[in-house]
mmCIF file of C-alpha atoms in Angstrom:
data_model
loop_
_atom_site.group_PDB
_atom_site.id
_atom_site.type_symbol
_atom_site.label_atom_id
_atom_site.label_comp_id
_atom_site.label_asym_id
_atom_site.label_seq_id
_atom_site.Cartn_x
_atom_site.Cartn_y
_atom_site.Cartn_z
ATOM 1 C CA MET A 1 18.057 -22.164 -24.228
ATOM 2 C CA THR A 2 19.821 -21.277 -20.971
ATOM 3 C CA ASN A 3 18.049 -19.122 -18.413
ATOM 4 C CA THR A 4 19.427 -16.159 -16.523
ATOM 5 C CA LEU A 5 18.526 -17.431 -13.058
ATOM 6 C CA SER A 6 21.249 -18.321 -10.589
ATOM 7 C CA GLY A 7 21.050 -21.309 -8.260
ATOM 8 C CA VAL A 8 19.399 -19.068 -5.696
ATOM 9 C CA GLY A 9 17.146 -17.819 -8.485
ATOM 10 C CA MET A 10 15.899 -21.334 -9.217
ATOM 11 C CA CYS A 11 15.039 -21.718 -5.528
ATOM 12 C CA TRP A 12 13.342 -18.311 -5.632
ATOM 13 C CA ALA A 13 11.250 -19.365 -8.635
ATOM 14 C CA PHE A 14 10.122 -22.578 -6.917
ATOM 15 C CA LEU A 15 9.239 -20.785 -3.694
ATOM 16 C CA SER A 16 7.421 -18.069 -5.653
ATOM 17 C CA VAL A 17 5.170 -20.645 -7.282
ATOM 18 C CA THR A 18 4.612 -22.373 -3.926
ATOM 19 C CA ALA A 19 3.737 -19.076 -2.243
ATOM 20 C CA SER A 20 1.279 -18.243 -5.012
ATOM 21 C CA VAL A 21 -0.464 -21.618 -4.744
ATOM 22 C CA LEU A 22 -0.741 -21.318 -0.960
ATOM 23 C CA CYS A 23 -1.977 -17.737 -1.148
ATOM 24 C CA CYS A 24 -4.621 -18.372 -3.804
ATOM 25 C CA SER A 25 -5.788 -21.593 -2.120
ATOM 26 C CA GLY A 26 -6.089 -19.944 1.278
ATOM 27 C CA TYR A 27 -7.946 -17.018 -0.258
ATOM 28 C CA TYR A 28 -10.457 -19.019 -2.274
ATOM 29 C CA LEU A 29 -11.210 -21.861 0.135
ATOM 30 C CA PRO A 30 -13.820 -20.748 2.715
ATOM 31 C CA TYR A 31 -12.149 -22.380 5.694
ATOM 32 C CA TRP A 32 -11.037 -19.269 7.552
ATOM 33 C CA ILE A 33 -13.406 -19.772 10.482
ATOM 34 C CA GLN A 34 -15.119 -22.931 11.731
ATOM 35 C CA GLY A 35 -18.281 -22.782 13.819
ATOM 36 C CA ARG A 36 -21.433 -24.702 14.639
ATOM 37 C CA LEU A 37 -24.726 -23.584 13.087
ATOM 38 C CA PHE A 38 -27.742 -23.986 15.421
ATOM 39 C CA GLY A 39 -25.903 -26.901 17.035
ATOM 40 C CA ARG A 40 -26.751 -29.012 13.995
ATOM 41 C CA ALA A 41 -23.958 -28.643 11.447
ATOM 42 C CA ASP A 42 -20.391 -27.442 11.174
ATOM 43 C CA THR A 43 -20.180 -24.216 9.214
ATOM 44 C CA TYR A 44 -17.244 -22.408 7.643
ATOM 45 C CA PHE A 45 -16.645 -18.809 6.647
ATOM 46 C CA GLY A 46 -14.259 -17.006 4.336
ATOM 47 C CA PRO A 47 -14.390 -13.339 3.433
ATOM 48 C CA PHE A 48 -16.579 -13.967 0.364
ATOM 49 C CA ARG A 49 -17.507 -17.679 0.533
ATOM 50 C CA ARG A 50 -19.140 -19.920 3.129
ATOM 51 C CA CYS A 51 -20.109 -23.549 3.668
ATOM 52 C CA ASN A 52 -23.311 -24.903 5.271
ATOM 53 C CA TYR A 53 -25.442 -21.819 5.705
ATOM 54 C CA PRO A 54 -29.105 -21.180 6.691
ATOM 55 C CA LYS A 55 -31.836 -20.370 4.206
ATOM 56 C CA VAL A 56 -35.532 -19.681 4.726
ATOM 57 C CA ASN A 57 -37.687 -22.099 2.707
ATOM 58 C CA SER A 58 -41.124 -21.482 1.179
ATOM 59 C CA LEU A 59 -42.844 -22.447 4.446
ATOM 60 C CA GLY A 60 -40.935 -19.829 6.394
ATOM 61 C CA LEU A 61 -38.775 -22.432 8.110
ATOM 62 C CA ILE A 62 -34.990 -22.316 8.238
ATOM 63 C CA ASP A 63 -33.156 -25.027 6.341
ATOM 64 C CA ILE A 64 -29.418 -25.611 6.345
ATOM 65 C CA ILE A 65 -27.874 -25.672 2.878
ATOM 66 C CA TYR A 66 -25.075 -28.234 2.955
ATOM 67 C CA GLU A 67 -22.822 -26.822 0.269
ATOM 68 C CA CYS A 68 -20.130 -24.216 -0.268
ATOM 69 C CA GLY A 69 -20.712 -21.113 -2.316
ATOM 70 C CA ARG A 70 -19.943 -17.443 -2.623
ATOM 71 C CA TYR A 71 -22.298 -14.628 -1.793
ATOM 72 C CA SER A 72 -24.546 -13.767 -4.741
ATOM 73 C CA LYS A 73 -23.366 -10.153 -4.898
ATOM 74 C CA PHE A 74 -20.405 -8.294 -3.492
ATOM 75 C CA SER A 75 -22.810 -6.194 -1.433
ATOM 76 C CA ASP A 76 -24.228 -9.386 0.162
ATOM 77 C CA ILE A 77 -20.968 -9.963 2.025
ATOM 78 C CA PRO A 78 -22.172 -9.365 5.603
ATOM 79 C CA SER A 79 -19.468 -6.928 6.691
ATOM 80 C CA ILE A 80 -17.746 -4.013 4.993
ATOM 81 C CA TRP A 81 -14.543 -5.220 6.638
ATOM 82 C CA TRP A 82 -14.911 -8.586 4.931
ATOM 83 C CA GLN A 83 -15.414 -6.740 1.665
ATOM 84 C CA CYS A 84 -12.122 -4.913 2.286
ATOM 85 C CA THR A 85 -10.441 -8.245 3.046
ATOM 86 C CA THR A 86 -11.759 -9.681 -0.222
ATOM 87 C CA ILE A 87 -10.241 -6.802 -2.196
ATOM 88 C CA LEU A 88 -6.907 -6.603 -0.362
ATOM 89 C CA VAL A 89 -6.128 -10.318 -0.302
ATOM 90 C CA GLY A 90 -7.402 -10.690 -3.869
ATOM 91 C CA LEU A 91 -4.957 -8.035 -5.058
ATOM 92 C CA GLY A 92 -2.164 -9.746 -3.148
ATOM 93 C CA CYS A 93 -2.976 -13.069 -4.820
ATOM 94 C CA ALA A 94 -2.987 -11.413 -8.244
ATOM 95 C CA LEU A 95 0.528 -10.067 -7.626
ATOM 96 C CA THR A 96 1.795 -13.469 -6.494
ATOM 97 C CA LEU A 97 0.386 -15.039 -9.661
ATOM 98 C CA LEU A 98 2.077 -12.427 -11.832
ATOM 99 C CA VAL A 99 5.461 -13.051 -10.224
ATOM 100 C CA ALA A 100 5.002 -16.840 -10.250
ATOM 101 C CA ILE A 101 4.260 -16.847 -13.990
ATOM 102 C CA THR A 102 7.294 -14.628 -14.641
ATOM 103 C CA ALA A 103 9.544 -16.805 -12.474
ATOM 104 C CA THR A 104 8.350 -19.987 -14.184
ATOM 105 C CA SER A 105 8.965 -18.468 -17.607
ATOM 106 C CA ALA A 106 12.460 -17.441 -16.531
ATOM 107 C CA CYS A 107 13.298 -21.087 -15.821
ATOM 108 C CA CYS A 108 12.708 -21.914 -19.488
ATOM 109 C CA PHE A 109 13.710 -18.809 -21.413
ATOM 110 C CA SER A 110 16.652 -16.467 -21.206
ATOM 111 C CA HIS A 111 16.655 -12.699 -20.737
ATOM 112 C CA ILE A 112 13.347 -12.655 -18.829
ATOM 113 C CA ILE A 113 14.873 -12.093 -15.398
ATOM 114 C CA GLN A 114 17.734 -9.634 -14.997
ATOM 115 C CA ASN A 115 19.009 -8.041 -11.817
ATOM 116 C CA SER A 116 16.592 -5.131 -12.069
ATOM 117 C CA THR A 117 13.542 -7.246 -12.937
ATOM 118 C CA ALA A 118 14.332 -9.758 -10.178
ATOM 119 C CA LYS A 119 14.428 -6.941 -7.639
ATOM 120 C CA ALA A 120 11.198 -5.489 -9.020
ATOM 121 C CA ALA A 121 9.561 -8.915 -8.718
ATOM 122 C CA GLY A 122 10.764 -9.134 -5.125
ATOM 123 C CA VAL A 123 9.231 -5.743 -4.349
ATOM 124 C CA LEU A 124 5.924 -6.948 -5.817
ATOM 125 C CA GLN A 125 6.102 -9.978 -3.537
ATOM 126 C CA LEU A 126 6.698 -7.719 -0.544
ATOM 127 C CA ILE A 127 3.672 -5.620 -1.538
ATOM 128 C CA ALA A 128 1.615 -8.823 -1.927
ATOM 129 C CA ALA A 129 2.624 -9.941 1.571
ATOM 130 C CA LEU A 130 1.620 -6.542 2.993
ATOM 131 C CA LEU A 131 -1.738 -6.675 1.191
ATOM 132 C CA VAL A 132 -2.481 -10.152 2.548
ATOM 133 C CA CYS A 133 -1.471 -9.059 6.060
ATOM 134 C CA GLY A 134 -3.631 -5.947 5.723
ATOM 135 C CA GLY A 135 -6.605 -8.021 4.626
ATOM 136 C CA GLY A 136 -6.049 -10.442 7.476
ATOM 137 C CA ALA A 137 -5.821 -7.584 9.964
ATOM 138 C CA VAL A 138 -9.172 -6.021 9.017
ATOM 139 C CA TYR A 139 -11.010 -9.351 8.710
ATOM 140 C CA PRO A 140 -11.558 -9.773 12.497
ATOM 141 C CA VAL A 141 -13.093 -6.292 12.696
ATOM 142 C CA GLY A 142 -16.133 -7.833 10.982
ATOM 143 C CA TRP A 143 -16.583 -10.656 13.478
ATOM 144 C CA ASP A 144 -19.582 -8.916 15.009
ATOM 145 C CA ASN A 145 -21.877 -9.482 12.001
ATOM 146 C CA ARG A 146 -25.177 -11.339 12.316
ATOM 147 C CA GLU A 147 -24.194 -14.413 10.296
ATOM 148 C CA LEU A 148 -21.124 -15.066 12.405
ATOM 149 C CA LYS A 149 -23.096 -14.651 15.625
ATOM 150 C CA GLN A 150 -25.481 -17.399 14.453
ATOM 151 C CA SER A 151 -22.571 -19.843 14.394
ATOM 152 C CA CYS A 152 -20.211 -18.416 17.013
ATOM 153 C CA GLY A 153 -22.668 -17.157 19.605
ATOM 154 C CA ASN A 154 -23.538 -13.678 20.778
ATOM 155 C CA SER A 155 -20.157 -13.403 22.485
ATOM 156 C CA SER A 156 -18.466 -12.976 19.105
ATOM 157 C CA ALA A 157 -17.264 -9.415 18.565
ATOM 158 C CA VAL A 158 -14.442 -7.431 17.005
ATOM 159 C CA TYR A 159 -11.297 -9.589 17.291
ATOM 160 C CA LYS A 160 -13.268 -12.083 19.400
ATOM 161 C CA LEU A 161 -14.505 -15.313 17.827
ATOM 162 C CA GLY A 162 -16.783 -16.567 20.578
ATOM 163 C CA THR A 163 -17.242 -20.326 20.268
ATOM 164 C CA CYS A 164 -15.703 -20.491 16.772
ATOM 165 C CA GLN A 165 -12.092 -21.159 15.887
ATOM 166 C CA LEU A 166 -9.695 -20.328 13.101
ATOM 167 C CA SER A 167 -9.443 -22.986 10.411
ATOM 168 C CA TRP A 168 -6.691 -24.104 8.077
ATOM 169 C CA SER A 169 -7.100 -21.553 5.280
ATOM 170 C CA VAL A 170 -5.683 -18.965 7.678
ATOM 171 C CA TYR A 171 -2.576 -21.088 8.146
ATOM 172 C CA LEU A 172 -2.174 -21.444 4.378
ATOM 173 C CA LEU A 173 -2.185 -17.662 4.084
ATOM 174 C CA GLY A 174 0.267 -17.317 6.968
ATOM 175 C CA SER A 175 2.643 -19.761 5.272
ATOM 176 C CA ALA A 176 2.270 -17.854 1.996
ATOM 177 C CA VAL A 177 3.207 -14.569 3.686
ATOM 178 C CA ALA A 178 6.298 -16.153 5.251
ATOM 179 C CA LEU A 179 7.394 -17.517 1.849
ATOM 180 C CA LEU A 180 6.745 -14.181 0.140
ATOM 181 C CA LEU A 181 9.014 -12.409 2.622
ATOM 182 C CA LEU A 182 11.689 -15.053 2.041
ATOM 183 C CA CYS A 183 11.289 -14.646 -1.721
ATOM 184 C CA PHE A 184 11.697 -10.892 -1.346
ATOM 185 C CA ALA A 185 15.073 -11.471 0.294
ATOM 186 C CA LEU A 186 16.147 -14.074 -2.293
ATOM 187 C CA SER A 187 15.146 -11.913 -5.245
ATOM 188 C CA PHE A 188 18.204 -9.668 -4.783
ATOM 189 C CA CYS A 189 20.531 -12.501 -5.781
ATOM 190 C CA SER A 190 18.263 -14.464 -8.122
ATOM 191 C CA ALA A 191 19.707 -13.322 -11.458
ATOM 192 C CA ARG A 192 23.044 -14.411 -12.868
ATOM 193 C CA GLU A 193 25.734 -11.803 -13.142
ATOM 194 C CA PRO A 194 26.272 -10.871 -16.807
ATOM 195 C CA SER A 195 29.170 -12.880 -18.199
ATOM 196 C CA GLU A 196 32.178 -11.046 -19.490
ATOM 197 C CA HIS A 197 32.958 -12.041 -23.088
ATOM 198 C CA PRO A 198 35.670 -10.371 -25.162
ATOM 199 C CA SER A 199 34.175 -8.216 -27.863
ATOM 200 C CA PHE A 200 35.721 -7.583 -31.261
ATOM 201 C CA ARG A 201 35.775 -4.401 -33.245
ATOM 202 C CA MET A 202 37.282 -3.543 -36.583
ATOM 203 C CA SER A 203 40.631 -1.843 -36.435
ATOM 204 C CA PRO A 204 40.738 1.669 -37.884
ATOM 205 C CA TYR A 205 44.006 0.803 -39.572
ATOM 206 C CA PRO A 206 44.038 0.126 -43.320
ATOM 207 C CA ASP A 207 45.083 -3.500 -42.993
ATOM 208 C CA GLY A 208 41.638 -4.250 -41.426
ATOM 209 C CA ILE A 209 43.034 -6.367 -38.583
ATOM 210 C CA ALA A 210 40.394 -6.864 -35.857
ATOM 211 C CA SER A 211 41.382 -5.769 -32.370
ATOM 212 C CA VAL A 212 40.159 -7.348 -29.139
ATOM 213 C CA THR A 213 38.686 -5.134 -26.402
#
């Protein structure tokens, strides 16, 4: 069964899937910030997950847990700004997944993507890019929380990382935003123009000869 995507539309579908993978990977993987915990172990932070974090043992001593995991509860996320980032970027990822699934389906089945639906999908991708950018913009406001100061030093503050540095999940999200903006532009010419086929109708004359319109 032929699809209704143009050549540009096939490129748009591929880039949509790529953008979704990059966005979801960057969101889920906790490698947004890299620091050094107590000078003993590298530690990583995302908005709702972390790797190599301290924990008080039964003797009252601090151990380093060498594993990655999310915070037990949403309220355990150490900054309200990181909670906002979790929600905003999560919504953006959900929109990219929705468009990616639709675009993939359109490569296999006809009449899924038309001009209007392609433009609507592009608008959703633009909204997703804005949500991810919004989440990324508020994330540094929470850089003054206690957990980050343990790894990045007391010099860490709003929009100031101290001794820490940005890690590669941030670059995945940046690449995803760039692709989403490109997909938004491509979406306006992603659907094939409807083909013009002659239609037939029955002639009103008694002889019943069909006329072409």
